[in-house]
CSV table of C-alpha atoms in Angstrom, one decimal:
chain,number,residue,atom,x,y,z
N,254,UNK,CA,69.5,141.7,-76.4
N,255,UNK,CA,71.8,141.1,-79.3
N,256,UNK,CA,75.9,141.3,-78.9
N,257,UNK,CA,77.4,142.2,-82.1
N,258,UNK,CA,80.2,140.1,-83.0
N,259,UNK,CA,83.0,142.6,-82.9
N,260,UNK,CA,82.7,142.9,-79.5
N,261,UNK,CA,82.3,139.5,-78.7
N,262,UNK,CA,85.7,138.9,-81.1
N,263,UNK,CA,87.3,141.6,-79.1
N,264,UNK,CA,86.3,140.9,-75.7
N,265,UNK,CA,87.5,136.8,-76.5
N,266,UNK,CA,90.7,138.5,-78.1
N,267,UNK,CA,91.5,140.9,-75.3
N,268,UNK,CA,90.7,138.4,-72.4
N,269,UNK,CA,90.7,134.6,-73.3
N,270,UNK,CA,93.9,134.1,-75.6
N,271,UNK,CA,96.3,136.0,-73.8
N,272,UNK,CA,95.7,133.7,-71.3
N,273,UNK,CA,95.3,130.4,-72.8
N,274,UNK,CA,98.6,131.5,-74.4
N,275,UNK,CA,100.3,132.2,-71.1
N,276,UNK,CA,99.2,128.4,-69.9
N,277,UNK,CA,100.4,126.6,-73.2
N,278,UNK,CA,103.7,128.5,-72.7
N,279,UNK,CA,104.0,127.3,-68.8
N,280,UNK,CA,103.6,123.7,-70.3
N,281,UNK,CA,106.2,123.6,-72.6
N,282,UNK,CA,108.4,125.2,-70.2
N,283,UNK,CA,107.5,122.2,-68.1
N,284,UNK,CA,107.5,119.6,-70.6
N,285,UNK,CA,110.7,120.9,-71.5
N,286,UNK,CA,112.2,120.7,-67.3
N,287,UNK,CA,110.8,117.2,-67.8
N,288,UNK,CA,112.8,116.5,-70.6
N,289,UNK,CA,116.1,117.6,-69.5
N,290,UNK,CA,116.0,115.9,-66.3
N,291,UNK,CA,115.5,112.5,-67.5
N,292,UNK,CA,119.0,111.6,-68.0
N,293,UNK,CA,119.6,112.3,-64.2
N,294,UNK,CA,116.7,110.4,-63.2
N,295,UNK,CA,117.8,107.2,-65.3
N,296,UNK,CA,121.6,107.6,-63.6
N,297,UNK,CA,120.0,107.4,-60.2
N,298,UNK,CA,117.9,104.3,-60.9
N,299,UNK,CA,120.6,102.6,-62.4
N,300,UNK,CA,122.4,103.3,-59.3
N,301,UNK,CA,119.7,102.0,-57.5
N,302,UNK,CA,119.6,99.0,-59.0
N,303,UNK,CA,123.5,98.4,-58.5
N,304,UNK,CA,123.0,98.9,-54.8
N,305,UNK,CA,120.0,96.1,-54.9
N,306,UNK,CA,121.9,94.0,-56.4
N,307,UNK,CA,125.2,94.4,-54.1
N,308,UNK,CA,122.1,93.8,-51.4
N,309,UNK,CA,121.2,90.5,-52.7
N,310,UNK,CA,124.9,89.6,-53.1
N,311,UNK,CA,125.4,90.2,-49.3
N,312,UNK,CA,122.1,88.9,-48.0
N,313,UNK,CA,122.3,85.5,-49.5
N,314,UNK,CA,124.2,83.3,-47.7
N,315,UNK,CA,125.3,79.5,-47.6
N,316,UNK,CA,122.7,77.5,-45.7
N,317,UNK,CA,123.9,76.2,-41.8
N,318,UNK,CA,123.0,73.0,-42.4
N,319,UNK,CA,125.9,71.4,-44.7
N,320,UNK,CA,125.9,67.9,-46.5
N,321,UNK,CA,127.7,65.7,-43.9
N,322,UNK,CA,125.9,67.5,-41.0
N,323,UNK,CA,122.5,66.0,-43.0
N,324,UNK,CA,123.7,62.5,-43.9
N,325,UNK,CA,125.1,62.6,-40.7
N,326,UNK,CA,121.1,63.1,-39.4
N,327,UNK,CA,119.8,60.5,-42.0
N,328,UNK,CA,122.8,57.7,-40.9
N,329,UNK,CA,120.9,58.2,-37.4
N,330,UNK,CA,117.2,58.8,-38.6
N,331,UNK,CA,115.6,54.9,-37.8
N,332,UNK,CA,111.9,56.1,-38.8
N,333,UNK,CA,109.8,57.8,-41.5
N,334,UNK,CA,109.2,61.1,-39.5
N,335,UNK,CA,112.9,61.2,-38.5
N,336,UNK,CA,113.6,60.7,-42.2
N,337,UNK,CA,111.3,63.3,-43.6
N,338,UNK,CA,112.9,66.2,-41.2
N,339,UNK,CA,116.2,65.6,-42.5
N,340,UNK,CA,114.8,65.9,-46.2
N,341,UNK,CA,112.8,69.3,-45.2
N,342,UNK,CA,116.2,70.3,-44.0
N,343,UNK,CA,118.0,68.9,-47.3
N,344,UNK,CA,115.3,70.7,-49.7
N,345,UNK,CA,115.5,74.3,-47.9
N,346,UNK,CA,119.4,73.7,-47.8
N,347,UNK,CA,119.1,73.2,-51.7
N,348,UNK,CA,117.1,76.3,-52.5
N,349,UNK,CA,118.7,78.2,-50.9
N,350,UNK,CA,122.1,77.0,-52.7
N,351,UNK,CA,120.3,77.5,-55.6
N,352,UNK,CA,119.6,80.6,-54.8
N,353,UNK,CA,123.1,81.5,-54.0
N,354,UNK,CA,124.0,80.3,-57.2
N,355,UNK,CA,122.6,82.5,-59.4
N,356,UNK,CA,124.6,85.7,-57.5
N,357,UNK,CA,127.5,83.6,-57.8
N,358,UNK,CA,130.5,84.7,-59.5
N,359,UNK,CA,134.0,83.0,-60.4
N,360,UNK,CA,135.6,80.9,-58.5
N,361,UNK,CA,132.5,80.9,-55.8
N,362,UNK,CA,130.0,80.0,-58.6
N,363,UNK,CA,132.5,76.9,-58.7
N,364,UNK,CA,132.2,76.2,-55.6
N,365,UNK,CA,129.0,76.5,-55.0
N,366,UNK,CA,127.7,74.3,-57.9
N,367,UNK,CA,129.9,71.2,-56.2
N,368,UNK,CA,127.8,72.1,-53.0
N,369,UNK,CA,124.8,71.9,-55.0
N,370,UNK,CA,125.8,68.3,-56.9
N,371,UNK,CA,126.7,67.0,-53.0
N,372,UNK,CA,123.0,67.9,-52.0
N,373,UNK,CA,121.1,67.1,-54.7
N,374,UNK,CA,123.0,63.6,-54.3
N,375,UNK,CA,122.2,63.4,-50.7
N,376,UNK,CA,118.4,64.1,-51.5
N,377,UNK,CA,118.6,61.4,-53.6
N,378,UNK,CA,119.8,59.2,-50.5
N,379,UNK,CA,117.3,60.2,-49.1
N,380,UNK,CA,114.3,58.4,-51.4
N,381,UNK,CA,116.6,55.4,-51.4
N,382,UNK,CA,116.3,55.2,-47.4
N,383,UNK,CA,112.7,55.8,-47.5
N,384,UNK,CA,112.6,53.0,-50.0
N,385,UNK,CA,114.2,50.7,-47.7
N,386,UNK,CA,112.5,51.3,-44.4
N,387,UNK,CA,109.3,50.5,-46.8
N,388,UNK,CA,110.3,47.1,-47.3
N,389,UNK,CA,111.8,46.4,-44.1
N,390,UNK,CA,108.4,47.6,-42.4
N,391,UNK,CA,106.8,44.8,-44.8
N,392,UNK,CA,109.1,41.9,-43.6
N,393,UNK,CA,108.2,43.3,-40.0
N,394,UNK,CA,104.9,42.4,-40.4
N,395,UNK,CA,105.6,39.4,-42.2
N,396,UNK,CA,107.5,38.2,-39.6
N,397,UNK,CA,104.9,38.6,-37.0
N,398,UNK,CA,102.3,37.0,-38.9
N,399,UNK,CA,104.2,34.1,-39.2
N,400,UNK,CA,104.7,34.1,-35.6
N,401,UNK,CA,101.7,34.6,-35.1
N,402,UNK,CA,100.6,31.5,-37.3
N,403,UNK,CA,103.2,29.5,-35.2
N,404,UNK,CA,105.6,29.1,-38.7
N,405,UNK,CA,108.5,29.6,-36.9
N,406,UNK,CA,111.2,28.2,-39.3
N,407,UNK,CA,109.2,30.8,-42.0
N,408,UNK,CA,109.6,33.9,-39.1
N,409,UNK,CA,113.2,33.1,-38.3
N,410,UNK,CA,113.9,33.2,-42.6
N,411,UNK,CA,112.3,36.7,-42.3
N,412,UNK,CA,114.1,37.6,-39.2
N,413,UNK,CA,117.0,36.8,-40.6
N,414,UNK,CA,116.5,38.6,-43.9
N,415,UNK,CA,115.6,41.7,-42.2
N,416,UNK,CA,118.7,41.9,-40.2
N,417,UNK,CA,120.8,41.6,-43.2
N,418,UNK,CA,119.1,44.1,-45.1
N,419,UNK,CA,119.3,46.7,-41.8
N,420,UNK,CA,123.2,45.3,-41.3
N,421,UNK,CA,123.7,46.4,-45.2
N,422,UNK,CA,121.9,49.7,-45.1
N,423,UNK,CA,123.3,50.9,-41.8
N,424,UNK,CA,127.1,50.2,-42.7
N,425,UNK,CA,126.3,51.9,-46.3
N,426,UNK,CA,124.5,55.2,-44.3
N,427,UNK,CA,127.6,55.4,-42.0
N,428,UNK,CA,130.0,55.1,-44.8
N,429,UNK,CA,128.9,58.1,-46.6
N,430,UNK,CA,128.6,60.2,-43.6
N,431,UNK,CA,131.6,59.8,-42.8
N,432,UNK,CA,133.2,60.6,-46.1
N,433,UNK,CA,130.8,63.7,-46.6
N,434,UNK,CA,132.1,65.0,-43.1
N,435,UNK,CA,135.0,64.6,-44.3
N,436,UNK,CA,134.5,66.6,-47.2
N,437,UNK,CA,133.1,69.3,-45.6
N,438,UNK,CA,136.0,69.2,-42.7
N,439,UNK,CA,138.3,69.7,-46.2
N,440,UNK,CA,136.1,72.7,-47.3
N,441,UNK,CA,136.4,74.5,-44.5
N,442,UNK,CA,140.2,73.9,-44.1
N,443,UNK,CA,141.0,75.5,-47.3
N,444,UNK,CA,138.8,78.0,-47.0
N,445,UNK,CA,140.2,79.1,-44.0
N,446,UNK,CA,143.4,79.2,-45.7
N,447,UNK,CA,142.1,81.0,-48.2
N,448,UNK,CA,140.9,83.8,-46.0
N,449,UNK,CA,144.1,83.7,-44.5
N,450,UNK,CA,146.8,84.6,-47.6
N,451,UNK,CA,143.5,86.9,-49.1
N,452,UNK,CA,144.0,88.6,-45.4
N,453,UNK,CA,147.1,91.2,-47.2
N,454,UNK,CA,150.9,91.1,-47.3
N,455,UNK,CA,151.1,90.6,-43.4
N,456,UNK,CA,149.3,87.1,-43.9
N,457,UNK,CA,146.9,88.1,-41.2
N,458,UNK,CA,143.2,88.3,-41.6
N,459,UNK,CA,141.6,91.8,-41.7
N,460,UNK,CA,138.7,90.5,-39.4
N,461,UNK,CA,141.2,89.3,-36.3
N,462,UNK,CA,141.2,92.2,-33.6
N,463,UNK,CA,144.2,93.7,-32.7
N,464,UNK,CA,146.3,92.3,-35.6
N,465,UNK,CA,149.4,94.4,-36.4
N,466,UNK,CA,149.9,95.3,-39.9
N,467,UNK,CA,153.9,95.8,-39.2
N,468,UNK,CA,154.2,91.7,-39.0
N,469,UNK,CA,156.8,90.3,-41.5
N,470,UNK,CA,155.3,88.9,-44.9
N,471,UNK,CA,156.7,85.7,-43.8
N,472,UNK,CA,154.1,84.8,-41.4
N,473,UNK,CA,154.2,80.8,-41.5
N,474,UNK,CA,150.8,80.0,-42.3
N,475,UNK,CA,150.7,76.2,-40.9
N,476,UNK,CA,151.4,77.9,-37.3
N,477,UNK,CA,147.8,79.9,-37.9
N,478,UNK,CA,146.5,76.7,-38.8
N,479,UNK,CA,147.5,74.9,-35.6
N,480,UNK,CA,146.5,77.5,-33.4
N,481,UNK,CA,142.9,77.6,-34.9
N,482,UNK,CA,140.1,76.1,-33.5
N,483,UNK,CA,139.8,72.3,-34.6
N,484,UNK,CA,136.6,71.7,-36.7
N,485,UNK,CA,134.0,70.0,-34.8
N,486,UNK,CA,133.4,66.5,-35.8
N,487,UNK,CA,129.9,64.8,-35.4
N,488,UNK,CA,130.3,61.4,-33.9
N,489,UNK,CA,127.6,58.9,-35.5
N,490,UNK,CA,126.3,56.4,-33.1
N,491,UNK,CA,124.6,53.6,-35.2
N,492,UNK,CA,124.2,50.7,-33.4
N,493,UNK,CA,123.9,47.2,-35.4
């Protein structure tokens, strides 16, 4: 059976483009919803990615283990393994300054690039002590082959050199403790002053409980000082 083609036009008029132009207008309504709400949608991820940002900012923090706390742990290290956990400890301490670093802003960006010279120094130590328990392992075993060969005049020589050369390293080891212990007690004393005048008028920190806000601004800062906790100095115990 044949359908004549006016009826087929009109049946595909009357049914199939009415409809197929109700869906082309839903999309462009659509399309156009899309359009509009862009701008909102890039205002809410750029406030996303401010409050990431302030995240990372708060998150990454100064490592525990400072530079005279470590040199203090090499002056007393006396053997490879002892030696290779305080450089673990020196390497993490140093990414994760690095880290800091790059979050860093003014005066702390400062300060935390003079934390990062201190350590990468300090790493540096490090391969120079690893150096020197090399060679004093070799005149070790020296010795005791020339004790064992009965050349005694030849195993007192190396007995002799390797005391000198452990006399030497030891005194240089304690020496730069000392002074980066030093440094770090500095650190932390003006820092604590710093908190303190960055505490408001009163000259009392926000973070101390029960601190009045009706103080005079003429709170004398030294007597804060005096009252503080003293820093807690690591004694080094290297015997020669």
């Amino acid at each position: 059976m044949k359908i004549p083609s006016a009826d087929y036009q009109t049946k595909s008029n009357s049914v199939y483009q009415p409809s197929a132009l109700k869906e082309d207008t839903e999309r462009i309504d659509e399309q156009a919803d899309s359009l509009q709400s862009e701008p909102e949608t890039e205002g809410e991820n750029s406030q996303k990615i401010s409050a990431n940002t302030d995240s990372l900012k708060i998150s990454c923090s100064i490592p525990e283990d400072s530079t005279g706390q470590l040199a203090a742990m090499l002056a007393r290290a006396e053997t490879k393994i002892a030696v290779l956990d305080v450089s673990s400890k020196a390497t993490r301490a140093l990414n994760s300054l690095k880290m800091a670093s790059t979050l860093a802003e003014g005066d702390d960006a400062k300060k935390v690039a003079q934390m990062i010279r201190r350590m990468e120094k300090l790493i540096s130590r490090i391969h120079k002590k690893q150096q020197h328990l090399n060679k004093e392992e070799m005149l070790e075993l020296q010795k005791k082959a020339a004790e064992s060969r009965k050349e005694m005049e030849k195993a007192s020589k190396l007995d002799d050199e390797l005391r000198g050369k452990r006399t030497k390293r030891r005194r240089d080891e304690r020496n730069y403790a000392q002074k980066e212990l030093a440094e770090d007690e500095k650190n932390n004393a003006q820092e604590m002053f710093a908190n303190l005048a960055s505490g408001g008028a009163s000259g009392v920190p926000d973070n101390i409980p029960g601190a009045s806000a009706d103080l005079p601004a003429s709170v004398d800062l030294s007597s804060a000082a005096l009252s503080s906790p003293a820093v807690e100095s690591i004694s080094l115990d290297v015997t020669v």
